[in-house]
mmCIF file of N, CA, C and O in Angstrom:
data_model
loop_
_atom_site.group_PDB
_atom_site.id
_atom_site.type_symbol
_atom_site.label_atom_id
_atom_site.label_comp_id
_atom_site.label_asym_id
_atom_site.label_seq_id
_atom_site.Cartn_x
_atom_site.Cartn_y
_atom_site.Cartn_z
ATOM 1 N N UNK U 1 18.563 -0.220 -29.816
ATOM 2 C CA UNK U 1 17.258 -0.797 -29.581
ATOM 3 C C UNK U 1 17.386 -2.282 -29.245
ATOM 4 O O UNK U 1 16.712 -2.765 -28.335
ATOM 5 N N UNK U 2 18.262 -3.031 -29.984
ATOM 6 C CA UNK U 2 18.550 -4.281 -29.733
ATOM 7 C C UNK U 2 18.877 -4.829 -27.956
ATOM 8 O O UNK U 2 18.611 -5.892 -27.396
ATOM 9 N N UNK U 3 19.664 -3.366 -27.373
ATOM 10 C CA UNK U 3 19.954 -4.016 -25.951
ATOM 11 C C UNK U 3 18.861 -3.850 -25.306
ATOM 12 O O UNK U 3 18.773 -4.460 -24.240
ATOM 13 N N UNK U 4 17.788 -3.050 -25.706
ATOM 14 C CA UNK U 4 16.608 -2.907 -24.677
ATOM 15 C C UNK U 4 15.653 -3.809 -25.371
ATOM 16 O O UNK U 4 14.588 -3.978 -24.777
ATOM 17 N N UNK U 5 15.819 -4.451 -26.557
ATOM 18 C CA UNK U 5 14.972 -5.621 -26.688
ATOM 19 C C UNK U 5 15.128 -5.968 -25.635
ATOM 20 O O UNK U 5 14.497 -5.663 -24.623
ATOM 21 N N UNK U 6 16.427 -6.990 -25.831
ATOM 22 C CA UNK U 6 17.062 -8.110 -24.548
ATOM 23 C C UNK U 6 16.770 -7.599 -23.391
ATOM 24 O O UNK U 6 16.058 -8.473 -22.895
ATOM 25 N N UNK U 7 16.851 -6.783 -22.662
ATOM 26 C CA UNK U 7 16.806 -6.444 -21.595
ATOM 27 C C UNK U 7 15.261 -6.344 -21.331
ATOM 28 O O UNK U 7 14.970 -7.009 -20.337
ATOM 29 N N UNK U 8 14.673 -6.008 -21.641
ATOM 30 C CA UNK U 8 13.582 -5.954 -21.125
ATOM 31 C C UNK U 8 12.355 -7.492 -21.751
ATOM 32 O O UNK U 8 11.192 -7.714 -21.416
ATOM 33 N N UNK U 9 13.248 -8.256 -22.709
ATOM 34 C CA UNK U 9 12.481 -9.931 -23.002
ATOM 35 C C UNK U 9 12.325 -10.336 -21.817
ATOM 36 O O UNK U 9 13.109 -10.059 -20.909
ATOM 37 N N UNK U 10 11.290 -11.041 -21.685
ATOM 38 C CA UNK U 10 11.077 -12.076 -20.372
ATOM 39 C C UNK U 10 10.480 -11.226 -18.659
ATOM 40 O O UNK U 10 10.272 -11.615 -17.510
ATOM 41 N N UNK U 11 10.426 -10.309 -19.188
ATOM 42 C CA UNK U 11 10.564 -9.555 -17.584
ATOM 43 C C UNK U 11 9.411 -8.826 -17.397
ATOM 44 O O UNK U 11 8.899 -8.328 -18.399
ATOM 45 N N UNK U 12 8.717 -8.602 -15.947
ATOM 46 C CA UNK U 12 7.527 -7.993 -15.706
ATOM 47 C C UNK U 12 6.685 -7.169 -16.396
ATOM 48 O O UNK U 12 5.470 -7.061 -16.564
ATOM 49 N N UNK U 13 8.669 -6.078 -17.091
ATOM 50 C CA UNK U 13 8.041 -4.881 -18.042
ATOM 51 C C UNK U 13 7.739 -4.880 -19.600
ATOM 52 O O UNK U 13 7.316 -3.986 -20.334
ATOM 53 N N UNK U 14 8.118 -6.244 -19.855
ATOM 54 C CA UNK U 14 8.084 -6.303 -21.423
ATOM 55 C C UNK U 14 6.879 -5.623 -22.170
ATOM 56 O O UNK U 14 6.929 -4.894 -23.161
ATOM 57 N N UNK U 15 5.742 -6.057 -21.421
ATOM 58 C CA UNK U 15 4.720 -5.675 -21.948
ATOM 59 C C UNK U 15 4.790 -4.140 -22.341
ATOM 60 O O UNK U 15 4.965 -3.647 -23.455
ATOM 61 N N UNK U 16 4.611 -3.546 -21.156
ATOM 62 C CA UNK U 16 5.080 -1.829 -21.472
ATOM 63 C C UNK U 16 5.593 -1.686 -22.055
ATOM 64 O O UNK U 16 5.180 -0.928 -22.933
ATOM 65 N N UNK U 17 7.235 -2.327 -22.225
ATOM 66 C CA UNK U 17 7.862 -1.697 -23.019
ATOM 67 C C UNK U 17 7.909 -1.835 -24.573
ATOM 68 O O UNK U 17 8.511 -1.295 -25.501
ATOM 69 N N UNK U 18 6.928 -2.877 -24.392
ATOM 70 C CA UNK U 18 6.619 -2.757 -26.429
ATOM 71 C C UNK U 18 5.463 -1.959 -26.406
ATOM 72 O O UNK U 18 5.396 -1.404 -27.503
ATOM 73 N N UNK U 19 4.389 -1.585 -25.590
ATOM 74 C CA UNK U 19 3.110 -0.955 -25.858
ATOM 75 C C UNK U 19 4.099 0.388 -26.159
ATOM 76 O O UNK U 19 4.166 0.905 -27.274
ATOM 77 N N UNK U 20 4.880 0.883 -24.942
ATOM 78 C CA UNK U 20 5.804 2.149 -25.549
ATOM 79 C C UNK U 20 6.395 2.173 -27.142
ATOM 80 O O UNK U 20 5.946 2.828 -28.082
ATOM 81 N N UNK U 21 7.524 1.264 -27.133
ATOM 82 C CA UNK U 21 8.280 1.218 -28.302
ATOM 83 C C UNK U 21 7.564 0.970 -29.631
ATOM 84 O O UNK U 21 8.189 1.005 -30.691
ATOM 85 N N UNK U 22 6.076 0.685 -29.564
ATOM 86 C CA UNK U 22 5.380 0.264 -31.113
ATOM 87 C C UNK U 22 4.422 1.444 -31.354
ATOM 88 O O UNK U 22 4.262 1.914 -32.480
ATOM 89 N N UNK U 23 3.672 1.995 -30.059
ATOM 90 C CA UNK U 23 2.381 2.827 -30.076
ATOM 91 C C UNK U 23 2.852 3.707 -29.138
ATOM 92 O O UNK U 23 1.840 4.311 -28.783
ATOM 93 N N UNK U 24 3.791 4.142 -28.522
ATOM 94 C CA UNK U 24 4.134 5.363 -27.574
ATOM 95 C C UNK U 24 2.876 5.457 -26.609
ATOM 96 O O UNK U 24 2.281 6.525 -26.466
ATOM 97 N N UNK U 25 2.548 4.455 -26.044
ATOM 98 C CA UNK U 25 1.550 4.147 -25.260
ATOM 99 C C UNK U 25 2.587 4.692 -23.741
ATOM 100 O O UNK U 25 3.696 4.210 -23.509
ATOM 101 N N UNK U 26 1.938 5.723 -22.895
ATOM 102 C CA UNK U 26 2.999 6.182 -21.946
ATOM 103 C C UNK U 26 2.779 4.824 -20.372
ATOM 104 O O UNK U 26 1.969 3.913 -20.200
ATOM 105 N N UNK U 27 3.345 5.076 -19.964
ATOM 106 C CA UNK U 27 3.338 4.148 -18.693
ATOM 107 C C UNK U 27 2.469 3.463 -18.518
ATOM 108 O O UNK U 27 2.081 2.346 -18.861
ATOM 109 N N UNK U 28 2.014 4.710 -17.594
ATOM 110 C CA UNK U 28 0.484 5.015 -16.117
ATOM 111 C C UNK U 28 -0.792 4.231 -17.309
ATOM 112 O O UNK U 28 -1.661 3.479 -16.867
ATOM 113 N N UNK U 29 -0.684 4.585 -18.854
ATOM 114 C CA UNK U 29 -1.513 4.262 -19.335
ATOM 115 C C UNK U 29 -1.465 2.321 -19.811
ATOM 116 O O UNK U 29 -2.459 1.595 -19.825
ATOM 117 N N UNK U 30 -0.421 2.006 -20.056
ATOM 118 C CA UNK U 30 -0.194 0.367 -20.009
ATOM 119 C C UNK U 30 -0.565 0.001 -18.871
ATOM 120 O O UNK U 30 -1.608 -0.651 -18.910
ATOM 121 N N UNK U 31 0.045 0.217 -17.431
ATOM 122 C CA UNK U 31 -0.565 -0.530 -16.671
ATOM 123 C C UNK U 31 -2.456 -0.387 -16.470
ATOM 124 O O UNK U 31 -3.182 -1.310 -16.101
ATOM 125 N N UNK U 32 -2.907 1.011 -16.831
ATOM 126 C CA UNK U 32 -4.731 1.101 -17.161
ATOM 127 C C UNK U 32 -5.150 -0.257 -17.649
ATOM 128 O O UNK U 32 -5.872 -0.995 -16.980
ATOM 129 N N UNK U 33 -4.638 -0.591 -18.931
ATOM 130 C CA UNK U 33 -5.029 -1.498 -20.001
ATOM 131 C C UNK U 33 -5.455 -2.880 -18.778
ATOM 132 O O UNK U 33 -5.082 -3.340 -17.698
ATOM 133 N N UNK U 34 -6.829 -3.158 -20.214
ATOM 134 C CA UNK U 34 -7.343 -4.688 -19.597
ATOM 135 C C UNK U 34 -7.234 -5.310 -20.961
ATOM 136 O O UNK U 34 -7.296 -4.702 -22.029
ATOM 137 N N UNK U 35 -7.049 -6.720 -20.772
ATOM 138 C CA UNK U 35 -7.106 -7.669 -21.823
ATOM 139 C C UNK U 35 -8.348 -7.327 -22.568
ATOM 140 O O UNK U 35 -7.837 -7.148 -23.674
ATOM 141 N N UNK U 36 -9.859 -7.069 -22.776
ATOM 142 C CA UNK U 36 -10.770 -6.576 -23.149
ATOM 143 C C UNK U 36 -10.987 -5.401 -24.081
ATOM 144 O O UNK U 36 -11.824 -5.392 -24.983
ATOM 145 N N UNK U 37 -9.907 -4.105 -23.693
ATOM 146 C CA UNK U 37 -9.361 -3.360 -24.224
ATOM 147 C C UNK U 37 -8.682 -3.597 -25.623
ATOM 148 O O UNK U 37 -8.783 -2.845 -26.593
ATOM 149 N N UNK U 38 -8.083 -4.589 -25.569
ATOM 150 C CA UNK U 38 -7.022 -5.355 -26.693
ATOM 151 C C UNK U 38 -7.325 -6.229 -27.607
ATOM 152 O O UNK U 38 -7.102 -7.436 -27.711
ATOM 153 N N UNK U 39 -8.275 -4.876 -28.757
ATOM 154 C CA UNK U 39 -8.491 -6.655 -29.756
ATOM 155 C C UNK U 39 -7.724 -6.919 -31.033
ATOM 156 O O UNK U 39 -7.366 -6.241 -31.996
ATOM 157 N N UNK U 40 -7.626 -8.088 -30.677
ATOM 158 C CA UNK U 40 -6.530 -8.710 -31.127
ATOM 159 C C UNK U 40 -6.718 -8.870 -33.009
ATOM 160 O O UNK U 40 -5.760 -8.742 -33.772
ATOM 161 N N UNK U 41 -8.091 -9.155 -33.450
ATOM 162 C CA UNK U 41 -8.682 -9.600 -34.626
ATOM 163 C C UNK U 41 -8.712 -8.292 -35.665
ATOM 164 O O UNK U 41 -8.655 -8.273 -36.895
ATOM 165 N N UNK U 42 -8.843 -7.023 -34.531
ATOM 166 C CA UNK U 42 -8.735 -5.833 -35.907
ATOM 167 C C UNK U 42 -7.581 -5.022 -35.910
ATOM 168 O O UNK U 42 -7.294 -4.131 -36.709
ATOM 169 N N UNK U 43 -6.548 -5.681 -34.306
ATOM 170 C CA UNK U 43 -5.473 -5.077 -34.344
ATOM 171 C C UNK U 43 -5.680 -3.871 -33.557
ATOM 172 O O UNK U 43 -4.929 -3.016 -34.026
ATOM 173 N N UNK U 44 -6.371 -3.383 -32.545
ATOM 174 C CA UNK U 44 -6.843 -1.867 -32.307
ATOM 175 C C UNK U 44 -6.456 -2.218 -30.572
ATOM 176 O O UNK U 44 -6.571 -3.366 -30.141
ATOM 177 N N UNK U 45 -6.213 -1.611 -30.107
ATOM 178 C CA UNK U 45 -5.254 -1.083 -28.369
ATOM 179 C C UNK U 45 -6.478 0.109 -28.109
ATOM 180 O O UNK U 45 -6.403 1.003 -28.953
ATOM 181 N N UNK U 46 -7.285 0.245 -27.381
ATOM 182 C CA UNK U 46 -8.310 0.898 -26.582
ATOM 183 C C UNK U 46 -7.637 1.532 -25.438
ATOM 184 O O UNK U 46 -7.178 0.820 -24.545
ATOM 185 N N UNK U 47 -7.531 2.919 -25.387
ATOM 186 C CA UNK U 47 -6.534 3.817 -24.200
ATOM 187 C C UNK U 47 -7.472 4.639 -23.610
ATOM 188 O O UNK U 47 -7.969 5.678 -24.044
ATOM 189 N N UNK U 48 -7.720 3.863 -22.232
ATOM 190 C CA UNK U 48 -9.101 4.657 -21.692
ATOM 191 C C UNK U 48 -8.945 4.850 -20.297
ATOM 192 O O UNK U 48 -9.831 5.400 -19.643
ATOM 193 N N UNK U 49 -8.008 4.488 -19.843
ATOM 194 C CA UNK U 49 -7.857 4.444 -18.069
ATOM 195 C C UNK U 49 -6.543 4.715 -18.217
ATOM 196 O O UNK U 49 -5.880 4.518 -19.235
ATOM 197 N N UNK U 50 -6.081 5.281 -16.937
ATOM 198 C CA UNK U 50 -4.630 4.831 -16.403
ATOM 199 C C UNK U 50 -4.324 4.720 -14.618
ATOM 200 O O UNK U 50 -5.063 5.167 -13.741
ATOM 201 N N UNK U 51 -3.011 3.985 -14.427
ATOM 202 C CA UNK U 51 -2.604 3.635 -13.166
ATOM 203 C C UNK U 51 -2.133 5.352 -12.355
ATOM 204 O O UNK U 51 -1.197 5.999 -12.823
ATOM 205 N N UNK U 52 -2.726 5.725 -11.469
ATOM 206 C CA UNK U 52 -2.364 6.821 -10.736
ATOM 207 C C UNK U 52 -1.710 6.633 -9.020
ATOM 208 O O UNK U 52 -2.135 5.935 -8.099
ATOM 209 N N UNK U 53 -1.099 7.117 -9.053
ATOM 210 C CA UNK U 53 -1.133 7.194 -7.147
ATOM 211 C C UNK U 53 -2.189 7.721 -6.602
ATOM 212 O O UNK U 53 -3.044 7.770 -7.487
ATOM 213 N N UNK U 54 -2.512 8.053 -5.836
ATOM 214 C CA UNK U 54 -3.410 8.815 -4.881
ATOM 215 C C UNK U 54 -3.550 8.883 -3.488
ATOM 216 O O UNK U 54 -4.254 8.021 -2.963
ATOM 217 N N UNK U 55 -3.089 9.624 -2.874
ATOM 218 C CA UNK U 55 -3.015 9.235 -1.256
ATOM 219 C C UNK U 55 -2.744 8.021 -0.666
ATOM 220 O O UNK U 55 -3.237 7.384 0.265
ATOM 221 N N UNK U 56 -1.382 7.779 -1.827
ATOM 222 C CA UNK U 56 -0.268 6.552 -1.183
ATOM 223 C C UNK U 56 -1.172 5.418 -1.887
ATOM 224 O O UNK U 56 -0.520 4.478 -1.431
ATOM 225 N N UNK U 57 -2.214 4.762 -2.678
ATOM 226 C CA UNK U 57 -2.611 4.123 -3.207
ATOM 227 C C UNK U 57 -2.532 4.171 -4.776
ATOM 228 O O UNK U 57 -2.552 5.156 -5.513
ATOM 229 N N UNK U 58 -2.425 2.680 -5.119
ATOM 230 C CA UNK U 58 -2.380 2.647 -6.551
ATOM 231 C C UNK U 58 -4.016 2.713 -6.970
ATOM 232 O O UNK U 58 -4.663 2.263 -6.024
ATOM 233 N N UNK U 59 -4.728 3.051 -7.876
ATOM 234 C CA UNK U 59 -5.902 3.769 -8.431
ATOM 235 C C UNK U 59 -5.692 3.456 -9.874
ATOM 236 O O UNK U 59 -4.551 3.633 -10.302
ATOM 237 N N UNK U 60 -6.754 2.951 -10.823
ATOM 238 C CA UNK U 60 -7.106 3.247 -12.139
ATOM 239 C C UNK U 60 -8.317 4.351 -11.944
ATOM 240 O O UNK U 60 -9.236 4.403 -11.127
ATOM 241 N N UNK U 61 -7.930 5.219 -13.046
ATOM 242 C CA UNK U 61 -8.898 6.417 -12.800
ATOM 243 C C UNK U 61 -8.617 7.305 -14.642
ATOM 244 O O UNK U 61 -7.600 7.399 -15.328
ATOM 245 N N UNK U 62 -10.126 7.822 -14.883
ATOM 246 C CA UNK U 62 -9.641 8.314 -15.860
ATOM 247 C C UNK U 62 -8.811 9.002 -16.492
ATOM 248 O O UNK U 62 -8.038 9.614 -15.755
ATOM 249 N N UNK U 63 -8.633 9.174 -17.790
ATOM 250 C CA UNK U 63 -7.519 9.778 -18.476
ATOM 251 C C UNK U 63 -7.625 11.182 -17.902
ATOM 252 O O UNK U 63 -8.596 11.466 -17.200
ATOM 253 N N UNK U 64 -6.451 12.283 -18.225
ATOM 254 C CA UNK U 64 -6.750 13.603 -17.841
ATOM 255 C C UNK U 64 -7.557 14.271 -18.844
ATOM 256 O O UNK U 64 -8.247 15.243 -18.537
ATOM 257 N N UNK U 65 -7.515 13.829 -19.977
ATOM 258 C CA UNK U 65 -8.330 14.725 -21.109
ATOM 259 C C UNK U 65 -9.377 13.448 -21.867
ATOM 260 O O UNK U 65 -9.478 12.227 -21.754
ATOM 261 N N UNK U 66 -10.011 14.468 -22.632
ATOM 262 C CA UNK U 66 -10.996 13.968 -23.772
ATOM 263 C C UNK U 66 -9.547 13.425 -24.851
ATOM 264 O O UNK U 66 -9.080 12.286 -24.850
ATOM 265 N N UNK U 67 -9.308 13.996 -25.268
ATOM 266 C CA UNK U 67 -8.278 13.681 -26.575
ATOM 267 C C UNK U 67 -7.232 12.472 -25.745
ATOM 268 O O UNK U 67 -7.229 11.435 -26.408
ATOM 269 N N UNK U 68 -6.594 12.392 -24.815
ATOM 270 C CA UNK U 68 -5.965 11.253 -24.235
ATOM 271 C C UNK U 68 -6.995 9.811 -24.642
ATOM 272 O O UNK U 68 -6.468 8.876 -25.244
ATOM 273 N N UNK U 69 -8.285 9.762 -24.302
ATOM 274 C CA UNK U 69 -8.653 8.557 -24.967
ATOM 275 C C UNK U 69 -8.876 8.130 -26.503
ATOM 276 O O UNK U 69 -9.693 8.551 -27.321
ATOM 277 N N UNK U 70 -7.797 7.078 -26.626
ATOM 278 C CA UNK U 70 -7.939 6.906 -28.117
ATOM 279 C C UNK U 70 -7.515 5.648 -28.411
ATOM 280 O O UNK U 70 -6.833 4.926 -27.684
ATOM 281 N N UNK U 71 -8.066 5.327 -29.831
ATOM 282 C CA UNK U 71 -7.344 4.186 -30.537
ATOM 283 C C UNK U 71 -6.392 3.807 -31.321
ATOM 284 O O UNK U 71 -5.932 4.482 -32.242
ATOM 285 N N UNK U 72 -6.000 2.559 -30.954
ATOM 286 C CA UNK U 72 -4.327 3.183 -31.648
ATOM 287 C C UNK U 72 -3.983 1.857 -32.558
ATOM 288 O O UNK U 72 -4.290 0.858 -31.907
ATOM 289 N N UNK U 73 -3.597 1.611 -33.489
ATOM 290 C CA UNK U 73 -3.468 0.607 -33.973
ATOM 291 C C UNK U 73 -2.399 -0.046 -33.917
ATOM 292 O O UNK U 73 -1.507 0.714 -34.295
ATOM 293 N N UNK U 74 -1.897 -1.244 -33.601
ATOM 294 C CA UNK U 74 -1.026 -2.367 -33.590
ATOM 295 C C UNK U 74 -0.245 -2.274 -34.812
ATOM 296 O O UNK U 74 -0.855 -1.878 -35.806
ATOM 297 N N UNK U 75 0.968 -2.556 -34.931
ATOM 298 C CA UNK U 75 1.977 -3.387 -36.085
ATOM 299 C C UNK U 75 1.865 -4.474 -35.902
ATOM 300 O O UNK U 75 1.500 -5.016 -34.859
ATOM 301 N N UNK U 76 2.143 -4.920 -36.822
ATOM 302 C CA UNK U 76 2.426 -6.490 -36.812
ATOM 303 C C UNK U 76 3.195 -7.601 -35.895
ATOM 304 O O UNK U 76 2.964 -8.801 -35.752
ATOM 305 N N UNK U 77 4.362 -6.615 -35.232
ATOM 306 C CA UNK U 77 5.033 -7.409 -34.713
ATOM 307 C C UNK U 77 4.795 -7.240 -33.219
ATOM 308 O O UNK U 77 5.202 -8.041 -32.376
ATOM 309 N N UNK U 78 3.982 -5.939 -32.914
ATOM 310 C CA UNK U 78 2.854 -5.975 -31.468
ATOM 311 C C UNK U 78 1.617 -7.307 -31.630
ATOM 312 O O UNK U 78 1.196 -8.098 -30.785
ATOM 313 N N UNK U 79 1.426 -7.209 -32.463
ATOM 314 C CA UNK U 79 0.029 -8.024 -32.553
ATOM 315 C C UNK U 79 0.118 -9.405 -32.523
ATOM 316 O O UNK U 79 -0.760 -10.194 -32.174
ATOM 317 N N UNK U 80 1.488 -9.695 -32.999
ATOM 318 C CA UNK U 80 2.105 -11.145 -32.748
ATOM 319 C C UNK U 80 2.414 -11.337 -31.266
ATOM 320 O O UNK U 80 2.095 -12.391 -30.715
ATOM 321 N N UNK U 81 2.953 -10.468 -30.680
ATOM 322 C CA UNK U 81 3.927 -10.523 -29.723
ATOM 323 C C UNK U 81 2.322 -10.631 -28.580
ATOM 324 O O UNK U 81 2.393 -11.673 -27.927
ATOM 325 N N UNK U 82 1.368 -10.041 -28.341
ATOM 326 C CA UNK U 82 0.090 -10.339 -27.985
ATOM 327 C C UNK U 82 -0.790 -11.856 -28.075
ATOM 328 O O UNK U 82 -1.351 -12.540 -27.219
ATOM 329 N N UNK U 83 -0.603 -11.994 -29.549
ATOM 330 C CA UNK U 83 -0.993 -13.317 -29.611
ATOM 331 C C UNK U 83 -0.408 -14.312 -29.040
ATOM 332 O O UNK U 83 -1.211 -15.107 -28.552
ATOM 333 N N UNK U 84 1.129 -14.689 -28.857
ATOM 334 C CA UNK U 84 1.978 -15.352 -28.066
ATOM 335 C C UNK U 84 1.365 -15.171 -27.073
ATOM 336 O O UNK U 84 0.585 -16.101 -26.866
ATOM 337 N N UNK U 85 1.334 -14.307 -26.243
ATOM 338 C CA UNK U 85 0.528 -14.138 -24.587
ATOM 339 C C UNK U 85 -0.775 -15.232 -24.225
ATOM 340 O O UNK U 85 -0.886 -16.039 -23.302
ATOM 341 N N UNK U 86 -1.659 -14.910 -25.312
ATOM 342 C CA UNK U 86 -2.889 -15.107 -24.989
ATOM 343 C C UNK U 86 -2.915 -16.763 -24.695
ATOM 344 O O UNK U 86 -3.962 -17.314 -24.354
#
């Protein structure tokens, strides 16, 4: 886990790859996410959209299911790592 810390610190994908590694938040659904989505004060990640292709275009468009939208709660060391951002 340590080399994919490093490897992925500093870089386009970091974000994803902690929404993955803390909340198994899948891809298509990190890039969905809006800052608005993300509150920071109760700790809660809002999973309501995701990034799709579609006839060669990138698209946010809803989840495939009812049960795909959900709330997911932060650790501590997501919720830090967020606050740094902001």
């Amino acid at each position: 886990m340590q080399q994919l810390d490093n490897y992925f610190q500093g870089t386009n994908a970091e974000t994803a790859y902690m929404l993955g590694k803390y909340c198994g938040v899948r891809i298509n659904e990190c890039y969905g996410l809006k800052w608005d989505k993300i509150d920071l004060e109760n700790g809660i990640i809002t999973i309501h959209r995701q990034m799709q292709y579609q006839e060669g275009l990138i698209k946010l468009v809803s989840l495939k299911t009812r049960n795909a939208k959900r709330k997911i709660y932060m650790c501590s060391k997501l919720k830090k790592y967020f606050e740094n951002l902001v």
